[in-house]
Short mmCIF file of C-alpha atoms in Angstrom, two decimals:
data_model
loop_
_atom_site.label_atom_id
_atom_site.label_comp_id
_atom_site.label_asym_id
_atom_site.label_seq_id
_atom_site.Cartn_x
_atom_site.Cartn_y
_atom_site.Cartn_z
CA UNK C 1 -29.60 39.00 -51.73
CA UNK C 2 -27.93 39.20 -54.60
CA UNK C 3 -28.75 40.58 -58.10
CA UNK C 4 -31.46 40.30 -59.79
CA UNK C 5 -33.50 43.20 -57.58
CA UNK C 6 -36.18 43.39 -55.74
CA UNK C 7 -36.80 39.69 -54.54
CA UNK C 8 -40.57 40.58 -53.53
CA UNK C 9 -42.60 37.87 -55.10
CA UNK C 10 -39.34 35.78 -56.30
CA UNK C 11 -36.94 33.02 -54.90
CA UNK C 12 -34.35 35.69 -54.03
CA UNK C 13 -30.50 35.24 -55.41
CA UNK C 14 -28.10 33.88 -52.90
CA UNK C 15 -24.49 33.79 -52.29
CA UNK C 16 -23.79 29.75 -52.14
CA UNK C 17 -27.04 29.16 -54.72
CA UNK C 18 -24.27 26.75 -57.16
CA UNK C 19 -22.87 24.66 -54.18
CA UNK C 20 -26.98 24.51 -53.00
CA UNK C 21 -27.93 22.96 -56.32
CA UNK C 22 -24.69 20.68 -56.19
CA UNK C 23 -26.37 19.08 -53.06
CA UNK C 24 -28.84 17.66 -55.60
CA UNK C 25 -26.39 15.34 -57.03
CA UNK C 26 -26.23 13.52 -53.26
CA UNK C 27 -30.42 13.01 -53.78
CA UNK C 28 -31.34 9.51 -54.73
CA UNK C 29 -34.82 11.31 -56.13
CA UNK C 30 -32.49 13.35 -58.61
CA UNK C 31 -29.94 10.87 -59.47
CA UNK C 32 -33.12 8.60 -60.97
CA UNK C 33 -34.99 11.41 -62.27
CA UNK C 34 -35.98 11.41 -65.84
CA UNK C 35 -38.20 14.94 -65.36
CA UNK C 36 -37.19 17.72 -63.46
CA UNK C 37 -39.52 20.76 -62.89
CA UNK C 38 -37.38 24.05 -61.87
CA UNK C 39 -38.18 27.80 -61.43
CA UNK C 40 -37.14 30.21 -64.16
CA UNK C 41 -35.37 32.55 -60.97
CA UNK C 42 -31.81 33.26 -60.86
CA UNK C 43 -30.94 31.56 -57.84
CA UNK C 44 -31.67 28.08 -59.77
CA UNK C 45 -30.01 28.46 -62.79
CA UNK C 46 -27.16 25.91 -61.56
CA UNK C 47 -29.82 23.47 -60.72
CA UNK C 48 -31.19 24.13 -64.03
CA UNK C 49 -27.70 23.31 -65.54
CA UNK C 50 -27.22 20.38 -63.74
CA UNK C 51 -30.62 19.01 -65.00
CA UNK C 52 -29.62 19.54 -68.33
CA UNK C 53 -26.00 17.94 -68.39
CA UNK C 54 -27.35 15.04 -67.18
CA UNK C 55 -29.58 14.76 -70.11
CA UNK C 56 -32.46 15.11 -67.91
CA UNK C 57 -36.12 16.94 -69.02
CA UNK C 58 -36.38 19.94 -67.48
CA UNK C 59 -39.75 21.92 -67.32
CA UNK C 60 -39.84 25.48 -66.50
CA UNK C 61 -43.05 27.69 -65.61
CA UNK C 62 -44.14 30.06 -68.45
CA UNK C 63 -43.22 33.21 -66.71
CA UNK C 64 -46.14 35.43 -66.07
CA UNK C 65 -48.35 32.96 -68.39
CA UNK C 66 -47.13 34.96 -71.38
CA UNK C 67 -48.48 31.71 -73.52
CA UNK C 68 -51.14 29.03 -73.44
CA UNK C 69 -48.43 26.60 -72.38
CA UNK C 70 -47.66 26.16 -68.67
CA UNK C 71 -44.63 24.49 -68.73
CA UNK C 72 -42.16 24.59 -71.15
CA UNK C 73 -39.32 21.83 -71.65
CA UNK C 74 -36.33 23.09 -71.68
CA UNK C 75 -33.43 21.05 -74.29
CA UNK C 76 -29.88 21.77 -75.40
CA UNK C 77 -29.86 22.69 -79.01
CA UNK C 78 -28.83 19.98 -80.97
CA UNK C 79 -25.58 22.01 -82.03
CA UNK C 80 -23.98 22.55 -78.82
CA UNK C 81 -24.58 18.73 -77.17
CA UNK C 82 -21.55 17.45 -77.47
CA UNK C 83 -19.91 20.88 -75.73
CA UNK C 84 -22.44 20.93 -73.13
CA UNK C 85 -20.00 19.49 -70.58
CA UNK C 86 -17.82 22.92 -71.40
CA UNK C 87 -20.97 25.09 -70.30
CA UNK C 88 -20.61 27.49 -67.53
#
């Protein structure tokens, strides 16, 4: 596993965890998604992009309940839309 450390109690971080989430874009379930619920760990943060640049609603878990709110949507700020298909 890769970075972050230890991956008790986590999704650990993989080598290959970008061309994983890629295989989304071949799911006829994510293609016609309008909501997308994805963990806040590491090893989904490409699947968390790829929600995003497809101007998809993406929900994330309040980590550790730190709020009231148990999911929080997740948006591009209004100042970087139009460069959002420049994101890394």
């Amino acid at each position: 596993a890769r970075f972050p450390r230890p991956v008790f109690n986590r999704i650990p971080n993989f080598i290959g965890a970008d061309r994983a989430a890629k295989q989304l874009l071949k799911l006829e379930c994510f293609r016609s998604a309008q909501i997308v619920k994805s963990n806040p760990d590491k090893p989904q943060q490409h699947a968390r992009f790829l929600v995003l640049k497809r101007d998809k609603t993406l929900l994330v878990p309040t980590p550790h309940l730190r709020s009231t709110e148990l999911l929080n949507e997740v948006r591009i700020p209004t100042h970087l839309r139009r460069d959002h298909d420049t994101l890394q």
